[in-house]
Amino acid sequence: MLRYTPALIHRADVLASFQNFYADFYMNIPIKGFIENSLVEWEGKIVSIIFLPTCNFLCHYCHAPHLVQSPNDLESIPLESVTKKLQQSFGWIDGVVVSGGEPTVYKELGELLKIFKDIGVLVRVDTNGTKPYVLKDLIEKGLLDCIAMDIKAPLHKKKYEEIAGVPCNMEDIVKSIHIIMESNIEYEFRTTVCPSQLDQYDIEDIAISIRGAERYILQSFRPNHCLNTDMLKENPYPPEVLREFAIMAGKYVTYCCVRGEEGKVLSRNW
């Protein structure tokens, strides 16, 4: 399949060409959050982040319950405002991260990514891996430069569903892992490590299931703004424990590190 290549036209013309498209498109894919620049979201890059509402998971520790439970209560941000900011920042902003919620639930996602690619920035999508064929299509069209996939638990249905909070098609999760690892684009797998849900053996199980992966991130659980308010009472693992988990997981993947509350790397597996 042909990969997408941005047209060699002036970037001001790009925005003009989309002006008549914004209104209809925006009604179908609302933007509920926008961070103009981040130094920690995509390691080694300065990026903007947009947040799309709704998710097909109900993870107990989800730190964005407003996007899952009551997205209509949030003010929508016009797509045109986002693209103008990206235009103004072109040259020192490297890319844009499309997060959520779960971006792949939107059938118009490819059109959104194409707009960003036309502006000339790199594009990363954050996903839970439940829509493998959406990921495959976006990769084949050249609309993605990076994918960050959350792996919630060892790839066993009962355990996965306990953490995701909904029934899960494990075949789709596994397919997404394979598609991503074979994609020839930058990627990372991530796991939020919550003491009441995952232990060192679970992390090793996950690492074995992605054996040979380029990058695996262990994220520190944050007991704030959780979807399940009972999680607010739980204490996260101490940093030294997560470092031990990372060393163990690093036996199976090329690179493993612990990411702390502010997104900063706490340790690496060397």
XYZ file of N, CA and C in Angstrom:
810
model
N 0.845 -1.191 0.000
C 0.000 0.000 0.000
C 0.882 1.244 0.000
N 0.473 2.289 -0.721
C 1.230 3.517 -0.791
C 1.241 4.219 0.555
N 2.399 4.736 0.923
C 2.519 5.485 2.160
C 2.271 6.951 1.890
N 1.746 7.632 2.901
C 1.408 9.041 2.755
C 2.657 9.900 2.755
N 2.776 10.812 1.801
C 3.872 11.759 1.729
C 3.303 13.160 1.667
N 3.694 14.065 2.575
C 3.155 15.417 2.565
C 3.452 16.124 1.257
N 2.501 16.892 0.786
C 2.681 17.661 -0.439
C 3.691 18.775 -0.200
N 4.464 19.114 -1.231
C 5.453 20.168 -1.131
C 4.798 21.510 -1.436
N 4.024 22.002 -0.477
C 3.343 23.274 -0.637
C 3.575 24.111 0.605
N 3.361 25.401 0.506
C 3.567 26.301 1.629
C 2.610 25.950 2.756
N 3.085 25.997 3.997
C 2.260 25.559 5.119
C 1.041 26.442 5.341
N 1.129 27.713 4.955
C -0.052 28.573 5.064
C -1.147 28.076 4.140
N -0.737 27.552 2.973
C -1.718 27.006 2.039
C -2.363 25.742 2.592
N -1.616 25.008 3.404
C -2.169 23.798 4.006
C -3.367 24.140 4.870
N -3.194 25.130 5.741
C -4.298 25.519 6.610
C -5.472 26.036 5.806
N -5.178 26.831 4.787
C -6.265 27.379 3.976
C -7.057 26.278 3.298
N -6.369 25.233 2.876
C -7.043 24.150 2.166
C -7.985 23.361 3.063
N -7.753 23.461 4.387
C -8.590 22.713 5.315
C -9.713 23.542 5.937
N -9.752 24.839 5.684
C -10.699 25.699 6.389
C -12.143 25.269 6.191
N -12.494 24.864 4.993
C -13.870 24.451 4.742
C -14.170 23.066 5.305
N -13.102 22.368 5.691
C -13.247 20.997 6.178
C -13.414 20.938 7.693
N -12.881 21.960 8.382
C -12.839 21.935 9.837
C -14.199 21.700 10.479
N -15.203 22.460 10.057
C -16.493 22.437 10.756
C -17.102 21.044 10.793
N -17.221 20.390 9.638
C -17.815 19.059 9.592
C -16.956 18.044 10.334
N -15.642 18.145 10.163
C -14.740 17.176 10.780
C -14.748 17.310 12.297
N -14.714 18.528 12.752
C -14.602 18.790 14.181
C -15.794 18.242 14.954
N -16.971 18.222 14.330
C -18.162 17.725 15.010
C -18.035 16.242 15.344
N -17.222 15.522 14.590
C -17.107 14.079 14.771
C -15.931 13.662 15.656
N -14.971 14.529 15.862
C -13.794 14.167 16.644
C -13.388 15.356 17.524
N -14.057 15.538 18.634
C -13.790 16.690 19.500
C -12.430 16.593 20.179
N -11.843 17.731 20.444
C -10.594 17.826 21.189
C -10.920 18.439 22.544
N -10.567 17.745 23.608
C -10.950 18.181 24.949
C -9.771 18.635 25.806
N -8.585 18.591 25.249
C -7.427 19.067 25.988
C -6.278 19.347 25.045
N -5.469 20.352 25.372
C -4.336 20.714 24.521
C -3.220 21.282 25.383
N -2.063 20.644 25.318
C -0.854 21.148 25.965
C 0.067 21.629 24.856
N 0.425 22.898 24.893
C 1.172 23.483 23.781
C 2.566 22.901 23.634
N 3.246 22.640 24.750
C 4.579 22.050 24.626
C 4.933 21.230 25.855
N 5.610 20.133 25.613
C 6.064 19.226 26.663
C 7.462 18.743 26.320
N 8.322 18.702 27.327
C 9.689 18.219 27.142
C 9.855 16.772 27.581
N 8.807 16.189 28.185
C 8.950 14.856 28.774
C 8.027 13.808 28.150
N 7.042 14.228 27.376
C 6.058 13.275 26.871
C 6.653 12.319 25.844
N 7.538 12.820 24.986
C 8.161 12.008 23.935
C 9.653 12.242 24.076
N 10.340 11.287 24.638
C 11.736 11.491 25.026
C 12.582 11.958 23.849
N 13.323 13.047 24.087
C 14.196 13.592 23.064
C 13.526 14.571 22.126
N 12.234 14.835 22.348
C 11.496 15.724 21.449
C 10.660 16.722 22.247
N 10.436 17.868 21.631
C 9.499 18.858 22.154
C 8.199 18.683 21.386
N 7.115 18.448 22.099
C 5.861 18.126 21.418
C 4.682 18.871 22.025
N 3.640 18.995 21.218
C 2.327 19.384 21.715
C 1.526 18.107 21.959
N 0.527 18.192 22.833
C -0.305 17.027 23.145
C -1.762 17.423 23.028
N -2.552 16.603 22.317
C -3.996 16.802 22.310
C -4.655 15.584 22.944
N -5.793 15.819 23.563
C -6.514 14.758 24.264
C -7.906 14.602 23.662
N -8.200 13.383 23.210
C -9.512 13.065 22.662
C -10.328 12.340 23.729
N -11.625 12.600 23.810
C -12.450 12.014 24.867
C -12.925 10.604 24.548
N -13.469 9.969 25.549
C -14.049 8.620 25.552
C -12.980 7.537 25.455
N -13.287 6.404 26.064
C -12.373 5.269 26.045
C -13.188 3.989 26.151
N -12.688 2.929 25.527
C -13.362 1.632 25.601
C -12.835 0.778 26.756
N -11.966 1.353 27.595
C -11.527 0.726 28.836
C -12.011 1.568 30.017
N -12.071 0.934 31.182
C -12.424 1.627 32.425
C -11.403 1.256 33.501
N -10.146 1.557 33.239
C -9.075 1.198 34.165
C -9.274 1.916 35.495
N -9.152 1.178 36.574
C -9.424 1.729 37.902
C -8.517 2.906 38.234
N -7.251 2.856 37.778
C -6.285 3.899 38.114
C -6.241 5.023 37.084
N -7.118 4.996 36.102
C -7.101 6.003 35.036
C -6.992 7.407 35.629
N -6.011 8.171 35.150
C -5.778 9.508 35.694
C -6.521 10.596 34.918
N -7.359 10.190 33.964
C -8.145 11.159 33.194
C -9.623 10.768 33.198
N -10.221 10.590 34.385
C -11.614 10.138 34.444
C -12.583 11.105 33.782
N -12.225 12.386 33.745
C -13.090 13.379 33.112
C -13.255 13.109 31.625
N -12.222 12.551 30.996
C -12.305 12.223 29.572
C -13.141 10.978 29.325
N -13.277 10.141 30.352
C -13.995 8.873 30.219
C -15.443 8.993 30.680
N -15.642 9.624 31.825
C -16.963 9.651 32.447
C -17.845 10.805 31.984
N -17.263 11.963 31.837
C -18.083 13.151 31.547
C -17.410 14.085 30.549
N -17.050 13.579 29.376
C -16.354 14.434 28.403
C -17.179 15.615 27.923
N -18.502 15.475 27.937
C -19.346 16.571 27.464
C -19.331 17.766 28.410
N -18.854 17.540 29.629
C -18.741 18.647 30.579
C -17.506 19.501 30.316
N -16.622 18.997 29.475
C -15.387 19.711 29.171
C -15.568 20.589 27.942
N -14.943 21.737 27.983
C -14.993 22.630 26.826
C -14.212 22.027 25.669
N -14.769 22.090 24.490
C -14.080 21.601 23.301
C -13.154 22.680 22.751
N -12.037 22.233 22.231
C -11.040 23.137 21.663
C -11.112 23.037 20.145
N -11.324 24.141 19.450
C -11.428 24.087 17.985
C -10.157 23.528 17.352
N -10.320 22.647 16.406
C -9.182 22.079 15.695
C -8.340 23.173 15.052
N -8.996 24.185 14.540
C -8.266 25.272 13.887
C -7.330 25.977 14.864
N -7.740 26.095 16.124
C -6.877 26.719 17.133
C -5.618 25.890 17.360
N -5.788 24.570 17.368
C -4.645 23.676 17.556
C -3.683 23.773 16.381
N -4.219 23.715 15.171
C -3.340 23.749 14.000
C -2.625 25.086 13.866
N -3.273 26.166 14.248
C -2.613 27.475 14.205
C -1.442 27.518 15.178
N -1.642 26.943 16.370
C -0.552 26.889 17.341
C 0.616 26.063 16.808
N 0.290 24.956 16.158
C 1.344 24.115 15.592
C 2.084 24.854 14.488
N 1.347 25.604 13.673
C 1.966 26.403 12.619
C 2.913 27.440 13.218
N 2.448 28.117 14.246
C 3.252 29.166 14.873
C 4.500 28.596 15.539
N 4.404 27.346 15.982
C 5.518 26.712 16.694
C 6.418 25.914 15.765
N 6.094 25.898 14.484
C 6.859 25.074 13.548
C 8.325 25.511 13.547
N 9.208 24.519 13.641
C 10.630 24.805 13.655
C 11.261 24.539 15.010
N 10.455 24.654 16.071
C 10.988 24.273 17.383
C 10.124 23.237 18.083
N 8.888 23.055 17.644
C 8.084 21.911 18.078
C 8.360 20.759 17.113
N 8.751 19.621 17.659
C 9.078 18.477 16.803
C 7.850 17.713 16.338
N 6.838 17.621 17.203
C 5.710 16.769 16.835
C 4.499 17.004 17.705
N 3.496 16.166 17.470
C 2.261 16.219 18.246
C 1.917 14.810 18.701
N 1.498 14.689 19.946
C 1.052 13.417 20.512
C -0.465 13.451 20.618
N -1.112 12.446 20.040
C -2.567 12.330 20.110
C -2.883 11.286 21.171
N -3.457 11.746 22.279
C -3.707 10.877 23.420
C -5.188 10.896 23.753
N -5.545 10.330 24.891
C -6.955 10.256 25.241
C -7.148 10.059 26.725
N -8.268 9.314 26.980
C -9.133 8.580 26.099
C -8.393 7.558 25.237
N -9.117 7.075 24.252
C -8.560 6.124 23.289
C -8.791 6.661 21.878
N -7.742 7.209 21.242
C -7.898 7.835 19.928
C -8.429 6.916 18.839
N -8.104 5.623 18.902
C -8.456 4.739 17.784
C -9.934 4.400 17.709
N -10.737 4.860 18.664
C -12.178 4.611 18.562
C -12.825 5.546 17.544
N -12.092 6.546 17.087
C -12.637 7.507 16.120
C -12.283 7.092 14.699
N -13.292 6.895 13.876
C -13.050 6.495 12.493
C -12.377 7.603 11.693
N -12.474 8.855 12.169
C -11.872 9.982 11.464
C -10.431 10.241 11.902
N -9.864 9.363 12.722
C -8.528 9.603 13.259
C -7.498 9.824 12.158
N -7.566 9.030 11.113
C -6.615 9.173 10.019
C -6.647 10.557 9.392
N -7.835 11.128 9.266
C -7.958 12.472 8.707
C -7.301 13.500 9.621
N -7.467 13.317 10.925
C -6.831 14.228 11.876
C -5.310 14.142 11.773
N -4.787 12.930 11.722
C -3.340 12.754 11.634
C -2.797 13.324 10.333
N -3.546 13.197 9.263
C -3.128 13.736 7.963
C -2.978 15.254 8.028
N -3.870 15.909 8.750
C -3.760 17.358 8.923
C -2.439 17.708 9.604
N -2.099 16.967 10.647
C -0.850 17.236 11.362
C 0.364 16.931 10.490
N 0.296 15.851 9.736
C 1.412 15.514 8.851
C 1.602 16.582 7.782
N 0.511 17.143 7.279
C 0.604 18.200 6.276
C 1.276 19.451 6.839
N 1.097 19.689 8.115
C 1.759 20.832 8.743
C 3.267 20.607 8.799
N 3.676 19.343 8.834
C 5.095 19.018 8.797
C 5.683 18.570 10.115
N 4.819 18.154 11.066
C 5.311 17.697 12.368
C 5.229 16.177 12.466
N 6.028 15.623 13.360
C 5.952 14.197 13.643
C 4.672 13.898 14.421
N 4.181 12.670 14.306
C 2.915 12.299 14.943
C 3.078 11.007 15.735
N 2.649 11.052 16.991
C 2.574 9.845 17.808
C 1.147 9.665 18.296
N 0.698 8.418 18.342
C -0.610 8.087 18.903
C -0.410 7.200 20.124
N -1.120 7.516 21.193
C -1.170 6.662 22.381
C -2.396 5.764 22.277
N -2.245 4.488 22.582
C -3.352 3.549 22.383
C -3.319 2.423 23.402
N -4.479 1.789 23.586
C -4.546 0.589 24.424
C -4.479 -0.693 23.596
N -4.352 -0.545 22.292
C -4.148 -1.708 21.435
C -5.381 -2.519 21.110
N -6.564 -1.971 21.349
C -7.798 -2.723 21.095
C -8.249 -2.668 19.642
N -7.604 -1.836 18.831
C -7.995 -1.687 17.423
C -6.788 -1.947 16.518
N -6.351 -3.199 16.420
C -5.128 -3.486 15.663
C -5.199 -3.091 14.199
N -6.362 -3.244 13.572
C -6.438 -2.950 12.146
C -6.461 -1.457 11.872
N -6.904 -0.670 12.855
C -6.777 0.783 12.737
C -5.299 1.160 12.761
N -4.553 0.583 13.688
C -3.121 0.852 13.760
C -2.418 0.430 12.480
N -2.761 -0.736 11.979
C -2.143 -1.244 10.753
C -2.393 -0.300 9.585
N -3.621 0.190 9.467
C -3.974 1.095 8.378
C -3.210 2.413 8.488
N -3.126 2.961 9.679
C -2.420 4.226 9.875
C -0.933 4.079 9.578
N -0.359 2.949 9.976
C 1.057 2.693 9.703
C 1.292 2.577 8.206
N 0.458 1.806 7.530
C 0.636 1.584 6.096
C 0.468 2.864 5.288
N -0.342 3.775 5.785
C -0.548 5.052 5.091
C 0.526 6.083 5.439
N 1.454 5.711 6.310
C 2.535 6.621 6.671
C 2.108 7.783 7.533
N 1.040 7.604 8.297
C 0.505 8.693 9.111
C 1.040 8.703 10.534
N 1.859 7.721 10.877
C 2.404 7.624 12.232
C 3.926 7.584 12.201
N 4.535 8.311 13.110
C 5.978 8.246 13.312
C 6.329 7.482 14.578
N 5.347 7.313 15.454
C 5.577 6.605 16.714
C 4.246 6.139 17.286
N 4.272 5.004 17.965
C 3.104 4.496 18.684
C 3.529 4.184 20.112
N 2.714 4.598 21.063
C 2.917 4.222 22.465
C 1.709 3.403 22.896
N 1.928 2.127 23.172
C 0.829 1.237 23.542
C 0.917 0.850 25.009
N -0.173 1.046 25.713
C -0.270 0.598 27.099
C -0.590 -0.892 27.143
N 0.213 -1.641 27.857
C -0.086 -3.043 28.143
C -0.484 -3.095 29.610
N -1.742 -3.379 29.855
C -2.308 -3.214 31.188
C -1.875 -4.288 32.174
N -1.607 -5.490 31.652
C -1.390 -6.641 32.528
C -0.776 -7.768 31.713
N -0.373 -8.864 32.351
C -0.007 -10.057 31.586
C -1.143 -10.428 30.640
N -0.800 -11.042 29.532
C -1.781 -11.280 28.472
C -2.659 -12.492 28.756
N -3.294 -12.474 29.913
C -4.243 -13.501 30.320
C -5.588 -12.821 30.531
N -6.610 -13.362 29.914
C -7.896 -12.680 29.820
C -8.442 -12.211 31.173
N -8.472 -13.095 32.154
C -9.063 -12.738 33.443
C -8.331 -11.573 34.093
N -7.019 -11.657 34.126
C -6.215 -10.603 34.742
C -6.367 -9.293 33.985
N -6.339 -9.378 32.670
C -6.432 -8.174 31.848
C -7.762 -7.465 32.070
N -8.829 -8.240 32.116
C -10.159 -7.659 32.288
C -10.346 -7.066 33.681
N -9.683 -7.640 34.668
C -9.750 -7.083 36.021
C -9.204 -5.658 36.045
N -8.130 -5.436 35.310
C -7.493 -4.120 35.318
C -8.162 -3.167 34.331
N -8.521 -3.679 33.149
C -9.157 -2.825 32.138
C -10.581 -2.442 32.518
N -11.219 -3.262 33.349
C -12.562 -2.950 33.816
C -13.668 -3.278 32.845
N -13.325 -3.948 31.740
C -14.310 -4.316 30.715
C -13.881 -5.645 30.093
N -14.793 -6.342 29.385
C -14.389 -7.532 28.631
C -13.349 -7.159 27.569
N -12.360 -8.016 27.383
C -11.267 -7.727 26.453
C -11.111 -8.838 25.422
N -10.866 -8.453 24.185
C -10.511 -9.387 23.128
C -8.990 -9.501 23.119
N -8.463 -10.540 23.735
C -7.019 -10.661 23.882
C -6.322 -10.878 22.549
N -7.023 -11.461 21.584
C -6.425 -11.631 20.260
C -6.088 -10.280 19.641
N -6.955 -9.297 19.852
C -6.689 -7.964 19.312
C -5.496 -7.315 19.999
N -5.386 -7.508 21.302
C -4.245 -6.950 22.036
C -2.942 -7.547 21.507
N -2.922 -8.856 21.340
C -1.722 -9.536 20.845
C -1.412 -9.105 19.416
N -2.435 -8.987 18.572
C -2.225 -8.531 17.194
C -1.598 -7.149 17.162
N -2.076 -6.265 18.019
C -1.522 -4.909 18.057
C -0.048 -4.929 18.436
N 0.306 -5.756 19.407
C 1.712 -5.873 19.802
C 2.565 -6.305 18.620
N 2.113 -7.314 17.892
C 2.877 -7.811 16.747
C 2.966 -6.772 15.638
N 1.849 -6.103 15.357
C 1.843 -5.072 14.312
C 2.833 -3.964 14.655
N 2.824 -3.539 15.891
C 3.708 -2.459 16.320
C 5.170 -2.883 16.238
N 5.492 -4.079 16.721
C 6.884 -4.529 16.729
C 7.425 -4.768 15.328
N 6.539 -5.014 14.378
C 6.964 -5.253 12.993
C 6.810 -4.023 12.103
N 6.514 -2.879 12.691
C 6.110 -1.703 11.918
C 7.253 -0.907 11.303
N 8.461 -1.056 11.825
C 9.604 -0.263 11.370
C 9.460 1.222 11.676
N 8.600 1.571 12.638
C 8.557 2.932 13.143
C 8.902 2.897 14.629
N 9.154 4.058 15.188
C 9.467 4.141 16.614
C 8.252 3.712 17.442
N 8.513 3.022 18.547
C 7.398 2.613 19.407
C 7.878 2.399 20.831
N 6.923 2.372 21.737
C 7.200 1.952 23.102
C 5.967 1.274 23.669
N 6.199 0.312 24.538
C 5.133 -0.298 25.330
C 5.260 0.243 26.750
N 4.091 0.396 27.405
C 4.090 1.000 28.734
C 3.152 0.231 29.656
N 3.530 0.151 30.910
C 2.662 -0.458 31.921
C 2.648 0.422 33.160
N 1.455 0.780 33.612
C 1.313 1.476 34.885
C 1.336 0.429 35.994
N 2.274 0.561 36.910
C 2.514 -0.475 37.917
C 1.856 -0.068 39.234
N 0.695 -0.649 39.477
C -0.083 -0.369 40.683
C 0.062 -1.550 41.649
N 0.484 -1.329 42.889
C 0.778 -2.429 43.814
C -0.356 -3.417 44.030
N -1.595 -2.953 44.062
C -2.712 -3.868 44.320
C -3.064 -4.708 43.097
N -2.483 -4.378 41.946
C -2.851 -5.059 40.711
C -1.714 -5.827 40.056
N -0.487 -5.325 40.185
C 0.647 -5.953 39.506
C 1.824 -6.103 40.456
N 2.502 -7.266 40.346
C 3.724 -7.475 41.113
C 4.873 -7.782 40.156
N 6.036 -8.135 40.711
C 7.214 -8.357 39.878
C 7.020 -9.511 38.894
N 6.241 -10.505 39.289
C 6.025 -11.648 38.403
C 5.130 -11.259 37.228
N 4.180 -10.368 37.478
C 3.343 -9.867 36.390
C 4.179 -9.068 35.391
N 5.066 -8.231 35.905
C 5.913 -7.423 35.024
C 6.827 -8.318 34.194
N 7.363 -9.358 34.815
C 8.210 -10.287 34.059
C 7.395 -10.999 32.992
N 6.172 -11.381 33.319
C 5.288 -12.040 32.354
C 5.050 -11.134 31.150
N 4.775 -9.851 31.412
C 4.565 -8.905 30.315
C 5.830 -8.770 29.479
N 6.972 -8.617 30.141
C 8.238 -8.443 29.424
C 8.542 -9.640 28.530
N 8.244 -10.829 29.011
C 8.452 -12.033 28.201
C 7.550 -12.010 26.972
N 6.322 -11.510 27.139
C 5.370 -11.491 26.018
C 5.753 -10.485 24.944
N 6.625 -9.518 25.282
C 7.107 -8.564 24.276
C 8.616 -8.724 24.094
N 9.091 -9.927 24.300
C 10.522 -10.217 24.203
C 11.101 -9.627 22.910
N 12.204 -8.916 23.040
C 12.844 -8.305 21.880
C 12.337 -6.915 21.548
N 11.355 -6.423 22.288
C 10.827 -5.078 22.030
C 11.923 -4.034 22.223
N 11.832 -2.952 21.460
C 12.849 -1.912 21.527
C 12.788 -1.121 22.830
N 11.582 -0.940 23.353
C 11.445 -0.002 24.475
C 10.242 -0.398 25.338
N 10.472 -0.540 26.632
C 9.408 -0.871 27.578
C 9.516 0.071 28.770
N 8.430 0.779 29.057
C 8.409 1.787 30.109
C 7.526 1.317 31.256
N 8.062 1.361 32.465
C 7.261 1.121 33.663
C 6.881 2.477 34.241
N 5.589 2.714 34.354
C 5.100 3.999 34.832
C 4.671 3.900 36.293
N 5.097 4.847 37.072
C 4.717 4.880 38.478
C 3.236 5.210 38.615
N 2.518 4.394 39.382
C 1.113 4.663 39.673
C 0.983 5.981 40.427
N -0.002 6.788 40.016
C -0.235 8.082 40.667
C -1.592 8.066 41.369
N -1.615 8.140 42.683
C -2.892 8.070 43.416
C -3.619 9.412 43.446
N -3.932 9.923 42.263
C -4.729 11.149 42.192
C -5.581 11.123 40.927
N -6.744 11.704 41.009
C -7.674 11.780 39.869
C -7.986 10.400 39.294
N -8.097 9.386 40.130
C -8.344 8.026 39.645
C -9.825 7.813 39.327
N -10.082 6.998 38.306
C -11.453 6.667 37.935
C -12.168 5.984 39.096
N -11.494 5.019 39.720
C -12.006 4.362 40.926
C -11.431 5.094 42.133
N -12.278 5.801 42.854
C -11.785 6.638 43.948
C -11.144 5.836 45.083
N -11.424 4.540 45.151
C -10.758 3.709 46.159
C -9.246 3.684 45.939
N -8.831 3.910 44.690
C -7.408 3.883 44.367
C -6.663 5.078 44.960
N -7.390 6.105 45.334
C -6.755 7.293 45.898
C -6.073 6.996 47.232
N -6.497 5.907 47.880
C -5.938 5.541 49.183
C -4.679 4.687 49.052
N -4.374 4.271 47.847
C -3.271 3.328 47.653
C -1.946 4.048 47.475
N -0.913 3.512 48.079
C 0.425 4.069 47.935
C 1.143 3.416 46.762
N 1.875 4.194 45.971
C 2.621 3.612 44.854
C 3.829 2.827 45.345
N 4.388 2.014 44.445
C 5.641 1.334 44.763
C 6.740 2.380 44.995
N 7.643 2.135 45.932
C 8.809 3.015 46.086
C 9.665 2.972 44.818
N 10.356 4.056 44.493
C 11.183 4.091 43.281
C 12.189 2.953 43.196
N 12.782 2.572 44.338
C 13.794 1.513 44.299
C 13.195 0.164 43.912
N 11.925 -0.071 44.267
C 11.256 -1.316 43.875
C 11.007 -1.323 42.372
N 10.548 -0.201 41.843
C 10.318 -0.118 40.401
C 11.620 -0.276 39.626
N 12.713 0.232 40.177
C 14.010 0.048 39.518
C 14.371 -1.433 39.433
N 14.077 -2.170 40.493
C 14.335 -3.613 40.478
C 13.478 -4.294 39.414
N 12.222 -3.864 39.302
C 11.347 -4.412 38.263
C 11.935 -4.135 36.880
N 12.457 -2.911 36.687
C 13.003 -2.526 35.385
C 14.238 -3.347 35.033
N 15.078 -3.595 36.019
C 16.267 -4.418 35.777
C 15.861 -5.821 35.347
N 14.856 -6.364 36.029
C 14.364 -7.696 35.685
C 13.752 -7.705 34.281
N 12.898 -6.724 33.971
C 12.255 -6.671 32.655
C 13.274 -6.426 31.555
N 14.356 -5.723 31.900
C 15.384 -5.415 30.917
C 16.114 -6.627 30.380
N 15.937 -7.773 31.010
C 16.544 -9.008 30.500
C 15.872 -9.475 29.212
N 14.663 -8.976 28.962
C 13.875 -9.481 27.838
C 13.695 -8.461 26.718
N 13.950 -7.184 27.008
C 13.752 -6.137 26.004
C 15.048 -5.358 25.824
N 15.108 -4.595 24.740
C 16.323 -3.844 24.446
C 16.564 -2.729 25.451
N 15.495 -2.083 25.851
C 15.602 -0.902 26.716
C 14.416 -0.878 27.665
N 14.681 -0.665 28.943
C 13.596 -0.548 29.919
C 13.942 0.554 30.911
N 12.960 1.354 31.255
C 13.196 2.391 32.247
C 11.941 2.610 33.066
N 12.098 3.325 34.162
C 10.981 3.700 35.029
C 10.687 5.169 34.803
N 9.419 5.462 34.602
C 9.001 6.851 34.426
C 8.219 7.272 35.660
N 8.603 8.399 36.250
C 7.994 8.853 37.491
C 6.781 9.726 37.275
N 6.360 10.396 38.331
C 5.119 11.157 38.309
C 5.148 12.288 37.301
N 6.295 12.896 37.084
C 6.376 14.017 36.161
C 6.819 13.579 34.773
N 6.822 12.272 34.532
C 7.200 11.787 33.223
C 8.698 11.633 33.051
N 9.490 11.970 34.081
C 10.932 11.913 33.954
C 11.436 10.488 34.173
N 12.487 10.152 33.455
C 13.089 8.833 33.609
C 13.799 8.757 34.958
N 13.467 7.731 35.735
C 14.092 7.529 37.040
C 15.270 6.572 36.961
N 15.190 5.616 36.059
C 16.287 4.662 35.942
C 16.220 3.969 34.596
N 17.355 3.394 34.200
C 17.431 2.647 32.950
C 17.980 1.256 33.248
N 17.920 0.408 32.247
C 18.336 -0.972 32.507
C 19.791 -1.213 32.111
N 20.658 -0.210 32.331
C 22.072 -0.463 32.137
C 22.853 -0.004 33.358
